[in-house]
mmCIF file of C-alpha atoms in Angstrom:
data_model
loop_
_atom_site.group_PDB
_atom_site.id
_atom_site.type_symbol
_atom_site.label_atom_id
_atom_site.label_comp_id
_atom_site.label_asym_id
_atom_site.label_seq_id
_atom_site.Cartn_x
_atom_site.Cartn_y
_atom_site.Cartn_z
ATOM 1 C CA LEU A 1 -7.200 -46.205 5.748
ATOM 2 C CA ALA A 2 -5.550 -43.070 4.380
ATOM 3 C CA ASP A 3 -5.869 -39.308 4.352
ATOM 4 C CA PHE A 4 -6.239 -37.922 0.851
ATOM 5 C CA ASP A 5 -8.260 -35.198 -0.816
ATOM 6 C CA PRO A 6 -10.754 -36.467 -3.426
ATOM 7 C CA SER A 7 -10.095 -33.287 -5.418
ATOM 8 C CA GLU A 8 -6.748 -34.894 -6.323
ATOM 9 C CA HIS A 9 -8.747 -37.016 -8.750
ATOM 10 C CA SER A 10 -10.543 -34.158 -10.482
ATOM 11 C CA GLY A 11 -11.272 -35.041 -14.099
ATOM 12 C CA GLU A 12 -10.478 -38.728 -13.624
ATOM 13 C CA LYS A 13 -12.705 -41.730 -14.253
ATOM 14 C CA VAL A 14 -14.842 -42.559 -11.218
ATOM 15 C CA TRP A 15 -17.370 -45.265 -10.369
ATOM 16 C CA LEU A 16 -20.259 -44.534 -8.003
ATOM 17 C CA ALA A 17 -22.506 -46.741 -5.876
ATOM 18 C CA ALA A 18 -25.501 -45.623 -3.836
ATOM 19 C CA ASP A 19 -26.884 -47.372 -0.761
ATOM 20 C CA LEU A 20 -30.236 -45.622 -0.494
ATOM 21 C CA SER A 21 -32.275 -45.284 2.672
ATOM 22 C CA ALA A 22 -36.011 -45.803 2.739
ATOM 23 C CA THR A 23 -36.797 -44.163 6.091
ATOM 24 C CA THR A 24 -34.352 -43.011 8.782
ATOM 25 C CA ASP A 25 -31.233 -44.940 7.789
ATOM 26 C CA MET A 26 -28.231 -43.216 6.340
ATOM 27 C CA THR A 27 -27.816 -42.922 2.617
ATOM 28 C CA ALA A 28 -24.266 -43.532 1.394
ATOM 29 C CA LEU A 29 -22.569 -42.778 -1.912
ATOM 30 C CA GLY A 30 -19.306 -44.572 -2.666
ATOM 31 C CA PHE A 31 -16.646 -43.208 -5.040
ATOM 32 C CA LEU A 32 -13.845 -45.301 -6.556
ATOM 33 C CA VAL A 33 -10.931 -44.160 -8.741
ATOM 34 C CA GLU A 34 -8.247 -46.320 -10.332
ATOM 35 C CA THR A 35 -4.774 -44.987 -9.541
ATOM 36 C CA GLY A 36 -2.406 -46.913 -11.822
ATOM 37 C CA LYS A 37 -0.943 -50.419 -11.883
ATOM 38 C CA VAL A 38 0.998 -52.423 -9.320
ATOM 39 C CA GLU A 39 2.654 -55.824 -9.376
ATOM 40 C CA VAL A 40 0.694 -58.453 -7.465
ATOM 41 C CA GLU A 41 2.014 -61.915 -6.682
ATOM 42 C CA ARG A 42 -0.573 -64.640 -7.050
ATOM 43 C CA GLU A 43 -0.546 -68.414 -7.195
ATOM 44 C CA ASP A 44 -0.149 -68.348 -10.983
ATOM 45 C CA GLY A 45 2.619 -65.737 -10.972
ATOM 46 C CA VAL A 46 3.069 -61.990 -10.828
ATOM 47 C CA SER A 47 0.585 -59.796 -12.688
ATOM 48 C CA LEU A 48 -0.166 -56.090 -13.028
ATOM 49 C CA GLN A 49 -3.371 -55.095 -11.273
ATOM 50 C CA PRO A 50 -5.006 -51.694 -10.647
ATOM 51 C CA PRO A 51 -4.986 -50.105 -7.184
ATOM 52 C CA TYR A 52 -7.814 -47.774 -6.188
ATOM 53 C CA ASP A 53 -8.724 -44.830 -3.986
ATOM 54 C CA LEU A 54 -12.144 -45.150 -2.343
ATOM 55 C CA TRP A 55 -14.190 -42.677 -0.330
ATOM 56 C CA VAL A 56 -17.765 -42.611 0.922
ATOM 57 C CA GLU A 57 -20.074 -39.666 1.567
ATOM 58 C CA CYS A 58 -23.131 -40.105 3.804
ATOM 59 C CA TRP A 59 -26.386 -38.253 4.465
ATOM 60 C CA THR A 60 -28.698 -38.508 7.465
ATOM 61 C CA PRO A 61 -31.948 -36.741 8.542
ATOM 62 C CA GLY A 62 -31.392 -33.584 10.574
ATOM 63 C CA ASP A 63 -34.617 -33.519 12.589
ATOM 64 C CA THR A 64 -33.798 -36.760 14.431
ATOM 65 C CA LEU A 65 -30.030 -36.358 14.590
ATOM 66 C CA ALA A 66 -29.705 -35.617 18.329
ATOM 67 C CA GLU A 67 -32.229 -38.308 19.243
ATOM 68 C CA ARG A 68 -30.417 -40.970 17.224
ATOM 69 C CA SER A 69 -27.024 -39.897 18.574
ATOM 70 C CA LEU A 70 -28.283 -40.743 22.065
ATOM 71 C CA ARG A 71 -30.121 -43.903 21.046
ATOM 72 C CA ASP A 72 -27.274 -45.375 18.988
ATOM 73 C CA ARG A 73 -24.562 -43.998 21.290
ATOM 74 C CA VAL A 74 -22.792 -42.639 18.233
ATOM 75 C CA PRO A 75 -21.670 -38.968 17.914
ATOM 76 C CA TYR A 76 -23.563 -38.212 14.699
ATOM 77 C CA SER A 77 -23.973 -34.573 15.720
ATOM 78 C CA GLU A 78 -20.226 -34.142 16.236
ATOM 79 C CA TRP A 79 -19.488 -35.736 12.878
ATOM 80 C CA ALA A 80 -22.008 -33.459 11.197
ATOM 81 C CA ASP A 81 -20.447 -30.380 12.825
ATOM 82 C CA ALA A 82 -17.026 -31.528 11.596
ATOM 83 C CA GLY A 83 -18.286 -31.901 8.020
ATOM 84 C CA GLN A 84 -17.845 -35.689 8.086
ATOM 85 C CA LEU A 85 -21.570 -36.429 7.796
ATOM 86 C CA ASN A 86 -24.077 -34.571 5.617
ATOM 87 C CA VAL A 87 -27.402 -33.576 7.172
ATOM 88 C CA THR A 88 -30.646 -32.989 5.276
ATOM 89 C CA ARG A 89 -33.751 -31.207 6.519
ATOM 90 C CA GLY A 90 -36.639 -33.328 7.789
ATOM 91 C CA ARG A 91 -37.074 -36.743 9.372
ATOM 92 C CA VAL A 92 -35.950 -38.736 6.324
ATOM 93 C CA VAL A 93 -32.996 -38.319 4.007
ATOM 94 C CA ARG A 94 -33.774 -35.847 1.231
ATOM 95 C CA MET A 95 -32.921 -37.656 -1.987
ATOM 96 C CA ASP A 96 -32.615 -34.390 -3.902
ATOM 97 C CA TYR A 97 -29.453 -33.660 -1.867
ATOM 98 C CA VAL A 98 -27.919 -36.940 -3.018
ATOM 99 C CA ALA A 99 -29.024 -36.421 -6.612
ATOM 100 C CA ALA A 100 -27.453 -32.951 -6.562
ATOM 101 C CA ARG A 101 -24.183 -34.491 -5.327
ATOM 102 C CA ILE A 102 -24.161 -36.890 -8.275
ATOM 103 C CA ALA A 103 -24.758 -33.940 -10.590
ATOM 104 C CA GLU A 104 -21.731 -32.231 -9.002
ATOM 105 C CA ALA A 105 -19.673 -35.393 -9.415
ATOM 106 C CA GLN A 106 -20.438 -35.353 -13.124
ATOM 107 C CA GLN A 107 -18.865 -31.902 -13.287
ATOM 108 C CA ASP A 108 -15.799 -32.901 -11.244
ATOM 109 C CA TYR A 109 -15.078 -36.388 -12.578
ATOM 110 C CA GLU A 110 -15.717 -38.660 -15.526
ATOM 111 C CA VAL A 111 -18.495 -40.792 -14.053
ATOM 112 C CA VAL A 112 -18.530 -44.266 -15.584
ATOM 113 C CA PHE A 113 -21.820 -45.313 -14.006
ATOM 114 C CA CYS A 114 -23.623 -45.434 -10.691
ATOM 115 C CA ALA A 115 -24.556 -48.787 -9.153
ATOM 116 C CA TYR A 116 -27.753 -48.946 -7.126
ATOM 117 C CA ASP A 117 -30.007 -51.360 -5.286
ATOM 118 C CA ALA A 118 -33.546 -51.422 -6.640
ATOM 119 C CA TYR A 119 -35.203 -51.537 -3.180
ATOM 120 C CA ALA A 120 -35.375 -47.778 -2.604
ATOM 121 C CA PHE A 121 -34.361 -46.581 -6.056
ATOM 122 C CA ARG A 122 -37.693 -46.378 -7.816
ATOM 123 C CA LYS A 123 -39.577 -45.224 -4.732
ATOM 124 C CA ASN A 124 -37.194 -42.565 -3.463
ATOM 125 C CA PHE A 125 -34.426 -41.732 -5.901
ATOM 126 C CA GLU A 126 -35.320 -42.087 -9.574
ATOM 127 C CA GLU A 127 -37.558 -39.015 -9.540
ATOM 128 C CA ALA A 128 -34.943 -36.957 -7.669
ATOM 129 C CA LEU A 129 -32.372 -37.736 -10.362
ATOM 130 C CA ASP A 130 -34.822 -36.683 -13.065
ATOM 131 C CA ASP A 131 -35.628 -33.456 -11.220
ATOM 132 C CA VAL A 132 -31.993 -32.294 -11.206
ATOM 133 C CA GLY A 133 -31.342 -33.509 -14.745
ATOM 134 C CA VAL A 134 -28.854 -36.263 -13.914
ATOM 135 C CA THR A 135 -28.260 -38.479 -16.942
ATOM 136 C CA VAL A 136 -25.586 -40.775 -15.499
ATOM 137 C CA GLU A 137 -25.741 -44.426 -16.519
ATOM 138 C CA LEU A 138 -27.368 -46.516 -13.778
ATOM 139 C CA VAL A 139 -26.512 -50.169 -13.163
ATOM 140 C CA GLU A 140 -28.424 -52.389 -10.760
ATOM 141 C CA HIS A 141 -26.480 -54.030 -7.923
ATOM 142 C CA PRO A 142 -28.650 -56.133 -5.553
ATOM 143 C CA GLN A 143 -27.590 -56.075 -1.902
ATOM 144 C CA GLY A 144 -28.682 -59.486 -0.675
ATOM 145 C CA GLY A 145 -27.078 -62.808 -1.397
ATOM 146 C CA LYS A 146 -29.940 -64.442 -3.273
ATOM 147 C CA ARG A 147 -29.985 -62.730 -6.653
ATOM 148 C CA LYS A 148 -27.704 -61.409 -9.377
ATOM 149 C CA ALA A 149 -28.768 -58.411 -11.425
ATOM 150 C CA ALA A 150 -30.111 -59.715 -14.719
ATOM 151 C CA ALA A 151 -28.358 -57.157 -16.928
ATOM 152 C CA SER A 152 -25.048 -56.552 -15.138
ATOM 153 C CA GLY A 153 -24.512 -59.821 -13.267
ATOM 154 C CA LEU A 154 -23.589 -57.825 -10.158
ATOM 155 C CA TRP A 155 -24.389 -59.286 -6.761
ATOM 156 C CA MET A 156 -23.106 -58.753 -3.241
ATOM 157 C CA PRO A 157 -21.171 -62.054 -2.804
ATOM 158 C CA GLY A 158 -19.049 -61.217 -5.845
ATOM 159 C CA SER A 159 -18.438 -57.675 -4.643
ATOM 160 C CA VAL A 160 -17.496 -58.904 -1.151
ATOM 161 C CA ARG A 161 -14.880 -61.215 -2.666
ATOM 162 C CA ASP A 162 -13.483 -58.425 -4.842
ATOM 163 C CA PHE A 163 -13.306 -56.043 -1.872
ATOM 164 C CA GLU A 164 -11.563 -58.625 0.298
ATOM 165 C CA GLN A 165 -9.065 -59.354 -2.459
ATOM 166 C CA MET A 166 -8.176 -55.692 -2.837
ATOM 167 C CA VAL A 167 -7.633 -55.366 0.916
ATOM 168 C CA TYR A 168 -5.603 -58.584 1.038
ATOM 169 C CA GLU A 169 -3.385 -57.417 -1.834
ATOM 170 C CA LYS A 170 -3.114 -53.875 -0.410
ATOM 171 C CA ARG A 171 -4.540 -52.392 -3.592
ATOM 172 C CA ILE A 172 -7.050 -50.030 -2.026
ATOM 173 C CA ARG A 173 -6.818 -46.821 -0.008
ATOM 174 C CA ILE A 174 -9.984 -45.981 1.896
ATOM 175 C CA ARG A 175 -10.312 -42.335 2.897
ATOM 176 C CA ARG A 176 -10.352 -41.925 6.650
ATOM 177 C CA ASN A 177 -13.774 -40.866 7.956
ATOM 178 C CA PRO A 178 -15.395 -41.894 11.281
ATOM 179 C CA VAL A 179 -18.681 -42.776 9.556
ATOM 180 C CA THR A 180 -16.893 -45.162 7.194
ATOM 181 C CA ILE A 181 -14.659 -46.574 9.927
ATOM 182 C CA LEU A 182 -17.592 -47.373 12.232
ATOM 183 C CA ALA A 183 -19.510 -48.966 9.368
ATOM 184 C CA ILE A 184 -16.634 -51.256 8.394
ATOM 185 C CA MET A 185 -15.973 -52.215 12.015
ATOM 186 C CA SER A 186 -19.676 -53.011 12.501
ATOM 187 C CA VAL A 187 -20.122 -55.290 9.487
ATOM 188 C CA ALA A 188 -21.682 -58.701 10.008
ATOM 189 C CA LEU A 189 -21.837 -61.262 7.224
ATOM 190 C CA GLU A 190 -24.381 -63.861 6.229
ATOM 191 C CA ALA A 191 -23.517 -66.861 4.076
ATOM 192 C CA ASP A 192 -25.171 -69.661 2.164
ATOM 193 C CA PRO A 193 -23.962 -73.304 2.036
ATOM 194 C CA PHE A 194 -21.714 -72.446 -0.942
ATOM 195 C CA ASP A 195 -19.859 -69.742 1.051
ATOM 196 C CA ASN A 196 -21.440 -66.935 -0.922
ATOM 197 C CA ARG A 197 -21.306 -64.107 1.614
ATOM 198 C CA TRP A 198 -22.996 -60.731 1.843
ATOM 199 C CA LEU A 199 -23.243 -57.828 4.282
ATOM 200 C CA SER A 200 -26.145 -58.138 6.695
ATOM 201 C CA LYS A 201 -27.820 -54.972 7.951
ATOM 202 C CA ARG A 202 -30.133 -57.142 10.036
ATOM 203 C CA ARG A 203 -27.280 -58.675 12.044
ATOM 204 C CA SER A 204 -25.031 -55.606 12.270
ATOM 205 C CA VAL A 205 -25.113 -53.600 15.493
ATOM 206 C CA ASN A 206 -24.486 -50.133 13.985
ATOM 207 C CA ARG A 207 -25.302 -48.508 10.663
ATOM 208 C CA ILE A 208 -23.217 -50.126 7.918
ATOM 209 C CA ASP A 209 -24.512 -48.125 4.945
ATOM 210 C CA ALA A 210 -21.062 -46.657 4.231
ATOM 211 C CA ALA A 211 -19.539 -50.149 4.140
ATOM 212 C CA VAL A 212 -22.313 -51.380 1.841
ATOM 213 C CA ALA A 213 -21.673 -48.528 -0.591
ATOM 214 C CA ALA A 214 -17.919 -49.214 -0.447
ATOM 215 C CA VAL A 215 -18.341 -52.885 -1.311
ATOM 216 C CA MET A 216 -20.885 -52.116 -4.032
ATOM 217 C CA VAL A 217 -18.628 -49.604 -5.763
ATOM 218 C CA VAL A 218 -15.707 -52.050 -5.758
ATOM 219 C CA GLY A 219 -17.934 -54.667 -7.395
ATOM 220 C CA ALA A 220 -19.118 -52.107 -9.925
ATOM 221 C CA ALA A 221 -15.583 -51.171 -10.969
ATOM 222 C CA THR A 222 -14.230 -54.715 -11.148
ATOM 223 C CA SER A 223 -17.190 -55.817 -13.262
ATOM 224 C CA GLU A 224 -15.783 -53.795 -16.162
ATOM 225 C CA PRO A 225 -14.712 -56.034 -19.108
ATOM 226 C CA ASP A 226 -11.058 -54.896 -18.955
ATOM 227 C CA HIS A 227 -10.720 -55.907 -15.290
ATOM 228 C CA GLU A 228 -10.544 -59.673 -14.984
ATOM 229 C CA TYR A 229 -9.662 -61.028 -11.563
ATOM 230 C CA GLN A 230 -8.952 -64.417 -10.118
ATOM 231 C CA LEU A 231 -11.367 -64.215 -7.203
ATOM 232 C CA LEU A 232 -10.130 -65.435 -3.823
ATOM 233 C CA ILE A 233 -12.571 -66.636 -1.193
ATOM 234 C CA LEU A 234 -11.075 -65.218 1.990
ATOM 235 C CA GLY A 235 -12.087 -66.354 5.414
ATOM 236 C CA ALA A 236 -13.672 -69.555 4.167
ATOM 237 C CA ALA A 237 -14.403 -72.193 6.730
#
């Protein structure tokens, strides 16, 4: 974790990933920027690999904020007052707020594309993007461990491995934010017999939307043709 100002990356190439809420969950938008090249020692020798800066912005419904702070025993209200958590009017997250943030990001950065999970996209988000005139390229990234996206090949087990590798090689700075910290600390994994692993919202105690968006955006960036990695399966049995 690190303290940095995302405005440092103004005008730079950025990848986005959205973990969209359907009802009362948080909605999270991950941002990832490549920051150069570093030498990394691997089993086959030393190679130059890109490090990254990552940050996550989250939105939550305002009308139920106090109630959920008590129920979840998490200081959402304090985080909102401190500007660390965005609040929308109503009992569900307003997708037009998130769409407007992507429109802003297009003005501030060179957005490569935005990864998304299809579950809530068509129902809640596609129309909001159209309404604010967002024309960013959209790339599907399923969240479970059962399916790869047909067009992009993205899937959560691959993104989990890429994220773990970046952490292991100290090639990623994650911007310090209590919402992101709690999400990462609360992550629970599920796995299949082949050790393909994915983040499980069902098994996690707290909201992990920020962690999901972080892992998705790492997978989105490392899926680019000019980024070829030798994937390491960390924590295998």
